Coordinates of C-alpha atoms in Angstrom, one line a residue:
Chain U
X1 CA 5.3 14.7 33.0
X2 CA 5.6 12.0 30.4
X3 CA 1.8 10.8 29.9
X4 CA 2.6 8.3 27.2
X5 CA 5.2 5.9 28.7
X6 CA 7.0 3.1 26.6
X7 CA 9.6 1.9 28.9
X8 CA 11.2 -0.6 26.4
X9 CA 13.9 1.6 24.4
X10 CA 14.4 -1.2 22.5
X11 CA 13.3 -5.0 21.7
X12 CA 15.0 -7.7 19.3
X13 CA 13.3 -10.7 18.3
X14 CA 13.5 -13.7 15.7
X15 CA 12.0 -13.2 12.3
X16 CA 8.8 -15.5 12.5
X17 CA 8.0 -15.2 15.8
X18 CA 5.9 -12.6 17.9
X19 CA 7.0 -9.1 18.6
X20 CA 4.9 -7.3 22.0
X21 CA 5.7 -4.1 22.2
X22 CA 4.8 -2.0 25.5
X23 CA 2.5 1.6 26.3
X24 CA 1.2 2.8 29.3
X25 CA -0.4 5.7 29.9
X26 CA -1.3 7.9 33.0
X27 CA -4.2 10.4 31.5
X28 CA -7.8 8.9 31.9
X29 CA -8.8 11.1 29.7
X30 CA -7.4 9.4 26.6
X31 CA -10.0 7.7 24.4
X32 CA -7.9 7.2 21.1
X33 CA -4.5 5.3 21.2
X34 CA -2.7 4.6 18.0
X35 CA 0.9 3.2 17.8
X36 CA 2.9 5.0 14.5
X37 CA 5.9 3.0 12.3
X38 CA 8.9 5.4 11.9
X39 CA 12.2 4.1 9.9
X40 CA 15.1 7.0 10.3
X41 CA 15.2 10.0 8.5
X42 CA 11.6 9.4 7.5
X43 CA 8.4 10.8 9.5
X44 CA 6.1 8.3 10.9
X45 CA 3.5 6.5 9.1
X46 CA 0.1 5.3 10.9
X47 CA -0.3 1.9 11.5
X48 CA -3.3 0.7 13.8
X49 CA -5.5 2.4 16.2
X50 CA -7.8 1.6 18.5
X51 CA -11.2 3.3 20.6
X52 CA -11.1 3.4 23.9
X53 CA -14.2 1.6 23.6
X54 CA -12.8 -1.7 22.0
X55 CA -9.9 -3.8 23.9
X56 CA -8.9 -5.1 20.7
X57 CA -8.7 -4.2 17.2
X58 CA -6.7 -6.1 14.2
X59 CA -5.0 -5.7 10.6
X60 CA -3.2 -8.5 9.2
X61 CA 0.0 -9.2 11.6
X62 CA -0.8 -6.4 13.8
X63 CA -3.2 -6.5 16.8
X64 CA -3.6 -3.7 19.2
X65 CA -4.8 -4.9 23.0
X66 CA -6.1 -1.8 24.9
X67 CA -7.1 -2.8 29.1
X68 CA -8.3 0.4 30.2
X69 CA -8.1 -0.6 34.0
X70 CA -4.5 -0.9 33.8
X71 CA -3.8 2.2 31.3
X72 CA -2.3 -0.2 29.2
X73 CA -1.6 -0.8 25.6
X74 CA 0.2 -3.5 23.3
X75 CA 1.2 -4.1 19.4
X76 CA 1.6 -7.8 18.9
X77 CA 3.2 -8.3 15.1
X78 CA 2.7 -11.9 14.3
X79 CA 4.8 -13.3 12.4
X80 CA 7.7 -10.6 12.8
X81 CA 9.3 -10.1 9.7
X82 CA 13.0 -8.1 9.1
X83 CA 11.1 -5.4 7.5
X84 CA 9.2 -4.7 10.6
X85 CA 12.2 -3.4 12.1
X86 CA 11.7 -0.1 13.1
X87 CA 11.0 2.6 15.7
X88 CA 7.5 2.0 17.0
X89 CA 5.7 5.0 18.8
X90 CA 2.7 4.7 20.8
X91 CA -0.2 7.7 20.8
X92 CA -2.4 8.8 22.6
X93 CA -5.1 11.6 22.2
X94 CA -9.1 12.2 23.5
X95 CA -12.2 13.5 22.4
X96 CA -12.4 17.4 22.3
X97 CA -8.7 17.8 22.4
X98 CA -6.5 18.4 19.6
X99 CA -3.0 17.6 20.2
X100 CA -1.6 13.8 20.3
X101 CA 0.7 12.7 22.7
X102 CA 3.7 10.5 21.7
X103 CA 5.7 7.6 24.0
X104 CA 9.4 7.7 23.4
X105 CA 8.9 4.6 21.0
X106 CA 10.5 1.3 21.0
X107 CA 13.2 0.1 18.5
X108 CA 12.3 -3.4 17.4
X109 CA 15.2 -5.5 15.6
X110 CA 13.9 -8.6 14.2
X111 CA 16.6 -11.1 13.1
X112 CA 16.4 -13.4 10.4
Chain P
X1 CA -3.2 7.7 2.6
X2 CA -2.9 11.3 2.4
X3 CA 0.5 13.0 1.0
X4 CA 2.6 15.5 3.2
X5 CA 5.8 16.3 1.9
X6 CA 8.3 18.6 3.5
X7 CA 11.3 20.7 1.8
X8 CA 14.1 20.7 2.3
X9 CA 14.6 17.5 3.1
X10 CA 18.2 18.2 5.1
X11 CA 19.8 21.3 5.6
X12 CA 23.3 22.4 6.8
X13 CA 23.5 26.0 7.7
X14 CA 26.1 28.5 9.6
X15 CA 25.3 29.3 13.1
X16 CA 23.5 32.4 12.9
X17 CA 21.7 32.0 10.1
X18 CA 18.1 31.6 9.3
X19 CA 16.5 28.5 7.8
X20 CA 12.8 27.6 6.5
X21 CA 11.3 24.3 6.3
X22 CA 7.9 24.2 4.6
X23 CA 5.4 21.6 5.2
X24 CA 2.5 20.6 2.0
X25 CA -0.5 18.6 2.0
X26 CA -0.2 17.6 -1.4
X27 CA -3.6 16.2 -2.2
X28 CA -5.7 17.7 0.9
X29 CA -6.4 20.8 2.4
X30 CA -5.7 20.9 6.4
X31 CA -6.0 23.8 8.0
X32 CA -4.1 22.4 11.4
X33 CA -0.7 21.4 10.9
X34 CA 1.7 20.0 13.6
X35 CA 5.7 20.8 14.2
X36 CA 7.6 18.5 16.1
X37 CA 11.0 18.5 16.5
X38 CA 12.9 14.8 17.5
X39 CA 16.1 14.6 19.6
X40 CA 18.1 11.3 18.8
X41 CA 16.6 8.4 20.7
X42 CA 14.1 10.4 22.1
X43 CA 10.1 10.9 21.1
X44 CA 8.1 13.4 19.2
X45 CA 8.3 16.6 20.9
X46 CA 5.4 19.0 19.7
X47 CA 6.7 22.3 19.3
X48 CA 3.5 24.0 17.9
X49 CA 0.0 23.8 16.5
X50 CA -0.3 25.8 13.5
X51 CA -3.7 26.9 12.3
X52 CA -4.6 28.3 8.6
X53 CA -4.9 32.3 9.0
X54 CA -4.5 32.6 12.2
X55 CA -1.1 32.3 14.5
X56 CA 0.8 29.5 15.8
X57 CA 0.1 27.7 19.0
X58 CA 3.3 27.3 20.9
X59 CA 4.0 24.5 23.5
X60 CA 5.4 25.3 26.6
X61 CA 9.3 26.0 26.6
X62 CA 9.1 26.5 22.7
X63 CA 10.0 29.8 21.7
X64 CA 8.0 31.5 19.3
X65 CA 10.6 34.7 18.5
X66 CA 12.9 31.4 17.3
X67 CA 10.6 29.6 15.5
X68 CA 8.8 31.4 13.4
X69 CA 5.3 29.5 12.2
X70 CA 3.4 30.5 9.1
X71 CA 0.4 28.8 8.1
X72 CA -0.2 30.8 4.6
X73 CA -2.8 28.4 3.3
X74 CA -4.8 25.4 3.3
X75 CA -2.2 23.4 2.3
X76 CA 1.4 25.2 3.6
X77 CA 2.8 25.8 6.4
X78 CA 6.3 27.1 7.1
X79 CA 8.8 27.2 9.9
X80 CA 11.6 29.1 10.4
X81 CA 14.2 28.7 12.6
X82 CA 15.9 32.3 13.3
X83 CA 19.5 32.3 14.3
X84 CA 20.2 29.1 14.5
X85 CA 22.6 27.8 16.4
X86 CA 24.3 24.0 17.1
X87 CA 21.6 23.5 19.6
X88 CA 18.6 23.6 17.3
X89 CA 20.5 20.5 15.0
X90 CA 18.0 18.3 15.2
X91 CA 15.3 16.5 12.9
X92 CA 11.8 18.6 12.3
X93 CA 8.5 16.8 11.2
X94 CA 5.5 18.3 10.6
X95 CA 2.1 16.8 10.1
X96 CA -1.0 17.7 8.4
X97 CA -4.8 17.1 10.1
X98 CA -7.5 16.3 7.3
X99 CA -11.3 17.5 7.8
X100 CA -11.5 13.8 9.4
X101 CA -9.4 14.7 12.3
X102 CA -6.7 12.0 11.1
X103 CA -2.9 12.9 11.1
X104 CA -0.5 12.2 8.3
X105 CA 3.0 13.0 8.8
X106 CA 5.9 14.1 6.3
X107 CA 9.1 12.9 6.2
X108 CA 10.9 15.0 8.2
X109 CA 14.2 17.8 7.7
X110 CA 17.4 17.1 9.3
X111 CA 18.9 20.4 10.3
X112 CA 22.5 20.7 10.9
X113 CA 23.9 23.9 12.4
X114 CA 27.3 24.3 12.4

């Protein structure tokens, strides 16, 4: 039962422009999402995160949209840049528990 | 951010053989620590929860007689995959949970079994 869905395996997009990448979730329980980097052969490094009590939270070219109604999450990256390609994984975890749950991530080519 | 580095960073090994991946928090102490194991193109899996003095916590459909999980002290924790075989190639991450409940990852060991 896959509770963290990102049905986008992949995404390419022009350098300069915006990059949306994709999560849904089915738990209602979740209260934390955050969406993780990951280049290969390297482990995944944090990159935004929002509360469940926020729809939106920013940092530089990445914004993170949460609409709780829909169980539905987004990573805009404005203005994409070739070193934002990469293997983006959404997460998703809640109060009291312990263990984060991970999509199956989106590979995002930008082009230059 | 915090530092969590894993060793060895690739591995090749016979089947049948025994191999340990150890996971540091170099400049915390965290006494949970995460395995996951990726399959190519394919998302985190978590294989266990590993807390400091105390045994693993195994997923569902991991087994814990094949990978073994020590969490010695604050700042290591091992895993050993016993008997390997072609099967468990794949690429092994753990992570490390500060007293703030945030997760930092490390880099991740490619294991080869041939």
């Amino acid at each position: 039962d896959q509770q963290v869905k990102q049905n986008s395996p992949s995404l390419s997009v022009q350098e300069g422009r915006i990059s949306i990448l994709n999560c849904d979730y089915t738990n209602s329980m979740f209260d934390y999402f955050l969406w993780y980097k990951k280049y290969p052969a390297e482990g995944p490094t944090f990159l935004i995160s929002i509360s469940s009590i926020k729809d939106k939270n920013e940092d530089g070219r990445f914004t993170v949209f949460l609409n709780k109604s829909a169980k539905h999450l987004s990573l805009h990256i404005v203005p994409s840049q070739p070193g934002d390609s990469a293997v983006y994984f959404c997460a998703a975890s809640y109060t009291g528990g312990f263990k984060t749950i991970f999509g199956a991530g989106t590979r995002l080519f930008v082009k230059a | 951010g915090a530092v969590v580095s894993q060793h060895p960073s690739w591995v090749i090994c016979k089947s049948g053989t025994s191999v340990k991946i150890e996971c540091r928090s170099l400049d915390f102490q965290a006494t949970t620590m995460f395995w996951y194991r990726q399959f190519p193109k394919q998302s985190l899996m978590l294989m266990a929860t590993s807390n400091e003095g105390s045994k693993a916590t195994y997923e569902q459909g991991v087994e814990k007689d094949k990978f073994l999980i020590n969490h010695a002290s604050l700042t290591l924790s091992t895993l050993t995959v016993t008997s390997a075989h072609p099967e468990d190639s794949s690429f092994y991450i753990c992570s490390a949970m500060t007293a703030n409940n945030e997760q930092f990852f490390g880099p991740g060991t490619r294991l080869t079994v041939l």
